[in-house]
PDB file of C-alpha atoms in Angstrom:
ATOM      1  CA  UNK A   1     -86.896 123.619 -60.400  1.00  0.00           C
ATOM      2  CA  UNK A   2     -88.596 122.483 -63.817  1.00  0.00           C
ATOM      3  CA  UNK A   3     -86.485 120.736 -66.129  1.00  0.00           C
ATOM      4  CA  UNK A   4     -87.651 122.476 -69.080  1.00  0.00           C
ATOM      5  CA  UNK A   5     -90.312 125.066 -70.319  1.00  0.00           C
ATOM      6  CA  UNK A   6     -93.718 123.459 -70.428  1.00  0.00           C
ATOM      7  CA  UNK A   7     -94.376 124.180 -74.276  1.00  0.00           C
ATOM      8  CA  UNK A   8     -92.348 124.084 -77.161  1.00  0.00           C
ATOM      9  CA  UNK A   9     -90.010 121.292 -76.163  1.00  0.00           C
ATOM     10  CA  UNK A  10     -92.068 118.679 -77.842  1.00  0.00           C
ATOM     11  CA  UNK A  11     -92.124 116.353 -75.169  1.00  0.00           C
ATOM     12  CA  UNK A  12     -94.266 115.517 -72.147  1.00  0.00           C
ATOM     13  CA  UNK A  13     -94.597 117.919 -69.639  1.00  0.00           C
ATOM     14  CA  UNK A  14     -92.322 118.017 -66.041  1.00  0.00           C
ATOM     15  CA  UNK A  15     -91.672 119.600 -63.125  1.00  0.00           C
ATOM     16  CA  UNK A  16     -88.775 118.435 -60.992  1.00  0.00           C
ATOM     17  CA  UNK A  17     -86.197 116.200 -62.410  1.00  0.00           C
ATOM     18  CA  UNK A  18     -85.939 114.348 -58.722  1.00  0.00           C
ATOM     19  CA  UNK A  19     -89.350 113.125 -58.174  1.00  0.00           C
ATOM     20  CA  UNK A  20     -89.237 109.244 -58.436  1.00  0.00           C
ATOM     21  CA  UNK A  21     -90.137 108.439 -61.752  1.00  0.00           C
ATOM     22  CA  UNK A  22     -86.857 109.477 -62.822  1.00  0.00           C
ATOM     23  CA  UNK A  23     -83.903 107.645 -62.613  1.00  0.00           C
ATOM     24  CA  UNK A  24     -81.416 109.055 -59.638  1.00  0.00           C
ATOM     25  CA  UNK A  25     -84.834 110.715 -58.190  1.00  0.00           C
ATOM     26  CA  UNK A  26     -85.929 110.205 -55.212  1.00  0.00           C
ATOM     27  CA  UNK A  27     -87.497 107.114 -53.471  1.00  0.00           C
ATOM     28  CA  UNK A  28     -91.565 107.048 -53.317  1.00  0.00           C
ATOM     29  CA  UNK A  29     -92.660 107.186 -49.445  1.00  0.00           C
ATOM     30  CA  UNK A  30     -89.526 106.933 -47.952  1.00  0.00           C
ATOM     31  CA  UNK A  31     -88.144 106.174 -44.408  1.00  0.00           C
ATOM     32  CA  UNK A  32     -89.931 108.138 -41.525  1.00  0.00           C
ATOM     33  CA  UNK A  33     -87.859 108.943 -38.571  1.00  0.00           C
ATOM     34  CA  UNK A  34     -89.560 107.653 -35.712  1.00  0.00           C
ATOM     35  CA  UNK A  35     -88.987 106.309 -32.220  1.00  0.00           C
ATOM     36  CA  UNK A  36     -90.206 102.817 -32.324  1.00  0.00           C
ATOM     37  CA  UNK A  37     -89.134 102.444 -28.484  1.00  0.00           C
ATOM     38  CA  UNK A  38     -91.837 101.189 -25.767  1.00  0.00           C
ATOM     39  CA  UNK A  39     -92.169 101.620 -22.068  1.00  0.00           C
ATOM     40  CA  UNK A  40     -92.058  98.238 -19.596  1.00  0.00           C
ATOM     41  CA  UNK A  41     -95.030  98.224 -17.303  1.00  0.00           C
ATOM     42  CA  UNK A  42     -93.873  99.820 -14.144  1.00  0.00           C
ATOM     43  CA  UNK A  43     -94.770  97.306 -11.752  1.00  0.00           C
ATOM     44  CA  UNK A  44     -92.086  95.184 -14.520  1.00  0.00           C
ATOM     45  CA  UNK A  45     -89.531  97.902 -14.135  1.00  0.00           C
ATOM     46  CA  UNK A  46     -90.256  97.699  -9.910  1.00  0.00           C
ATOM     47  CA  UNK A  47     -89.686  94.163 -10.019  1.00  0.00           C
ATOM     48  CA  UNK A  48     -86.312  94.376 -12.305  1.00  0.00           C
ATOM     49  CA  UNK A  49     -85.067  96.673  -9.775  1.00  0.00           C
ATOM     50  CA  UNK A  50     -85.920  94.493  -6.658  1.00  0.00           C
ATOM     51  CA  UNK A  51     -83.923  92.090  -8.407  1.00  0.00           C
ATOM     52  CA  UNK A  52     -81.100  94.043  -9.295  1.00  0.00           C
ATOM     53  CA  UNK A  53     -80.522  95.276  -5.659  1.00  0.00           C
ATOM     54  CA  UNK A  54     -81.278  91.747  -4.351  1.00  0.00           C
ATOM     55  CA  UNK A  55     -78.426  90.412  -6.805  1.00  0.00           C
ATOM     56  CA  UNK A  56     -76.015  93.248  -5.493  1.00  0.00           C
ATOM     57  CA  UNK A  57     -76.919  92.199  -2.008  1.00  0.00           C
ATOM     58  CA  UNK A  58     -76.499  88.684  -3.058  1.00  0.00           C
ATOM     59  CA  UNK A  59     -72.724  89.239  -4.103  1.00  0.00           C
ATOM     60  CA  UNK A  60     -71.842  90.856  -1.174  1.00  0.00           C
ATOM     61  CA  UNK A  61     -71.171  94.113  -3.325  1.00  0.00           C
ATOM     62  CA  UNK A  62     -73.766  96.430  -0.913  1.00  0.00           C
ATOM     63  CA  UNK A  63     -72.243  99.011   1.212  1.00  0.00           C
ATOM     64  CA  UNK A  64     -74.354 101.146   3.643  1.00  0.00           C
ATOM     65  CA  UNK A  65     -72.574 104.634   4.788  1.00  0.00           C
ATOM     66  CA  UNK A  66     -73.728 107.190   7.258  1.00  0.00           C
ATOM     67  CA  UNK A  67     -73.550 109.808   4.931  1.00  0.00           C
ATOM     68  CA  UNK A  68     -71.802 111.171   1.601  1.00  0.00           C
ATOM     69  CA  UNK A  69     -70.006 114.143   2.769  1.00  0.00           C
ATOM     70  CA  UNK A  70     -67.108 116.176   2.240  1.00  0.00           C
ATOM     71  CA  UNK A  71     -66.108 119.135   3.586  1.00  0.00           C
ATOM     72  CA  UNK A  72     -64.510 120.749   0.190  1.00  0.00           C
ATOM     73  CA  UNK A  73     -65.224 119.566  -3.210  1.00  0.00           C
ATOM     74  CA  UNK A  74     -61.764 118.147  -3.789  1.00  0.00           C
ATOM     75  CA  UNK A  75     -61.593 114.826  -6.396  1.00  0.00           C
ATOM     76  CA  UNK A  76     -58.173 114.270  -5.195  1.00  0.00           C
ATOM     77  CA  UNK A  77     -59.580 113.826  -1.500  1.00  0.00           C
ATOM     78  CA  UNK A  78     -62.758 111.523  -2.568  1.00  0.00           C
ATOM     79  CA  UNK A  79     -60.333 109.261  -4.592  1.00  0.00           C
ATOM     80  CA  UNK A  80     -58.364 109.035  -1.602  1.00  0.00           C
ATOM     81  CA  UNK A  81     -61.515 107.978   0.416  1.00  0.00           C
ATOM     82  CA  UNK A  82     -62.366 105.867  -2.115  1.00  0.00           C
ATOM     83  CA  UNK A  83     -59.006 103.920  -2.664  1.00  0.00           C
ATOM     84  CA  UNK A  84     -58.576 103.273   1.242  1.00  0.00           C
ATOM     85  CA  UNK A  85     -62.092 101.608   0.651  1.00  0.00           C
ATOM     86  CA  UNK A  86     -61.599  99.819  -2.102  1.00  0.00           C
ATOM     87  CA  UNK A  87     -63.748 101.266  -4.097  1.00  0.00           C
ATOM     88  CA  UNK A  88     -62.413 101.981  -7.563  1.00  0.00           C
ATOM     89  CA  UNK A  89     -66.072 100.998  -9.434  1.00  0.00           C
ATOM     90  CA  UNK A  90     -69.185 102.128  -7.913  1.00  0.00           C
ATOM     91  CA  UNK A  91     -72.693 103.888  -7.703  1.00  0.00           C
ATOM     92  CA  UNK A  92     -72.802 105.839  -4.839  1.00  0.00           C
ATOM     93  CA  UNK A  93     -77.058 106.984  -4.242  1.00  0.00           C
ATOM     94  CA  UNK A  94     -77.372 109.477  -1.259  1.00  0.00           C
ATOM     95  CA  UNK A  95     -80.778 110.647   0.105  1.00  0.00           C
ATOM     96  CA  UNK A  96     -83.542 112.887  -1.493  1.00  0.00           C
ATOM     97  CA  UNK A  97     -80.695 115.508  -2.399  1.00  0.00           C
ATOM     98  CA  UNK A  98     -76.706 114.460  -3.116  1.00  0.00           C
ATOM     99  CA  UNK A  99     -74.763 116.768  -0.690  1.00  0.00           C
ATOM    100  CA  UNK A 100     -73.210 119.225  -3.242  1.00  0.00           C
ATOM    101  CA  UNK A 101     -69.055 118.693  -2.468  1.00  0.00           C
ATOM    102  CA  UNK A 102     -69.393 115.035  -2.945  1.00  0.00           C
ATOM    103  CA  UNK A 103     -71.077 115.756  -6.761  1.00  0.00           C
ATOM    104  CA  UNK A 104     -68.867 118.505  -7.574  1.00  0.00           C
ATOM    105  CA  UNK A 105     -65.615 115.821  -6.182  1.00  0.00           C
ATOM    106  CA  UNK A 106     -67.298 112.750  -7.818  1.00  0.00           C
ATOM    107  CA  UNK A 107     -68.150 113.985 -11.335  1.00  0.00           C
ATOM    108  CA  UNK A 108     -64.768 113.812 -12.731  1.00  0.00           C
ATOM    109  CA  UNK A 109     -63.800 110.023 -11.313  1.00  0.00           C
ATOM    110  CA  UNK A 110     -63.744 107.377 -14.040  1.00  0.00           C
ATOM    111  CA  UNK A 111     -66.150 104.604 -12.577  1.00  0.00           C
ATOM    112  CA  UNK A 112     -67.808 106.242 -10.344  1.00  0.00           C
ATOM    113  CA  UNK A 113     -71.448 107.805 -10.427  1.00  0.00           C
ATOM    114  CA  UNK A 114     -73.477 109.639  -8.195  1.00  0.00           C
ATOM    115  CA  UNK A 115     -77.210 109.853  -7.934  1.00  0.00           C
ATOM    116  CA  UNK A 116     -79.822 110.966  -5.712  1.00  0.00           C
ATOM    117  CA  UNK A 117     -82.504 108.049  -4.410  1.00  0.00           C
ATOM    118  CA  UNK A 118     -85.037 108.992  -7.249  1.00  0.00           C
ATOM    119  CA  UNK A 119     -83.201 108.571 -10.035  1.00  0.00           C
ATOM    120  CA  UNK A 120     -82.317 105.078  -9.263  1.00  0.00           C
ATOM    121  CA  UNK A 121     -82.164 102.450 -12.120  1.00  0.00           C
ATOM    122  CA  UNK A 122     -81.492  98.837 -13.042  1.00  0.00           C
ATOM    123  CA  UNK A 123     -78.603 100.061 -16.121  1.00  0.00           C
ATOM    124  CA  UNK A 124     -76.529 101.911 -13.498  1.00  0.00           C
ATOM    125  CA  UNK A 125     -76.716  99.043 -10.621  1.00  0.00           C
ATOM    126  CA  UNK A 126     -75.496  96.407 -12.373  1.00  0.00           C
ATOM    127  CA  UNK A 127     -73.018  98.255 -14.667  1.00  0.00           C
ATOM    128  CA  UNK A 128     -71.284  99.647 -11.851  1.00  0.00           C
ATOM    129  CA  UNK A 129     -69.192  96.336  -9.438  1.00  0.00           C
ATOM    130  CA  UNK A 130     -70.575  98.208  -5.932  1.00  0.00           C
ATOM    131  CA  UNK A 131     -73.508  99.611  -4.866  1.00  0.00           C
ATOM    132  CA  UNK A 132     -72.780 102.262  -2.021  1.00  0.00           C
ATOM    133  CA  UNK A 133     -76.060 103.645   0.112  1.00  0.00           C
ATOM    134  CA  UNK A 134     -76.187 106.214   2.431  1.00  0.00           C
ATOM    135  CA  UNK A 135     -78.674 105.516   5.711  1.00  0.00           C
ATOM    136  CA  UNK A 136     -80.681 108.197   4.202  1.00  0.00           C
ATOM    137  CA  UNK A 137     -81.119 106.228   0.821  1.00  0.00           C
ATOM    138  CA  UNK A 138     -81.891 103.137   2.451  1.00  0.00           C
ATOM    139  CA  UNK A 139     -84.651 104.725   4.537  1.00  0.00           C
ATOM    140  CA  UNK A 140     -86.345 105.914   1.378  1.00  0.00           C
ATOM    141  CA  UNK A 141     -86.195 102.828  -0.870  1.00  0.00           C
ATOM    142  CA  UNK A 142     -87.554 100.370   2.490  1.00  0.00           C
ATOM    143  CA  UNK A 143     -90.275 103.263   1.846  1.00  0.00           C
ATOM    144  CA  UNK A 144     -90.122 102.690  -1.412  1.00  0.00           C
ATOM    145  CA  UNK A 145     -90.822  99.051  -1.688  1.00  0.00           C
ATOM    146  CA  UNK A 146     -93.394  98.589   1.496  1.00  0.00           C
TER     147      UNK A 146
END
């Protein structure tokens, strides 16, 4: 909005009182929102995650299971299954698909994260103390990494 009519006033002509020439207006070329974020090379991001399942191996922290099962998608049953494991902190990465029962049981266990082979990353390996693979998941990263 103008300040004040263009004639009559006596004084210089204006528009709006919050460009920056005034005091309290605005600031000349401000901040621009932008993503300033960069992708790694992927044959870097291959190699971080050779080494991140190499340093899980490493520590003894690997578990291999047949599958990833269950035969109703009860949490009170998986953290039964879990605790007579000892596994209380983990990433659990099942074949192509994960079976549907063992998401639906999983998703609401503190610690614990499910994921299907592809989506496989260096952040959720090492945050999470074991790594648990079923046969199926193995198969595809030795496929992976040939």
């Amino acid at each position: 909005k103008k300040m004040y009519k263009q004639k009559g006033t006596g004084g210089a002509r204006h528009g709006s009182a919050r460009v920056p020439q005034f005091r309290g207006g605005g600031r000349a070329f401000g901040p621009v929102v932008r993503s300033h974020a960069h992708d790694l090379p992927k044959k870097v991001r291959q190699l971080a995650l050779r080494h991140a399942l190499s340093a899980k191996v490493k520590d003894g922290a690997v578990r291999v299971f047949d599958t990833a099962a269950l035969s109703s998608p009860k949490t009170k049953d998986l953290t039964d299954r879990l605790g007579k494991l000892g596994l209380a902190n983990a990433l659990v990465i099942d074949g192509a698909e994960v079976e549907k029962n063992f998401a639906l049981a999983a998703r609401n266990i503190p610690n614990i994260d499910v994921l299907p082979v592809q989506g496989i990353n260096v952040y959720d390996i090492l945050r999470r103390e074991t790594l648990v693979l079923t046969k199926a998941a193995v198969d595809a990263l030795e496929a992976r990494f040939k």
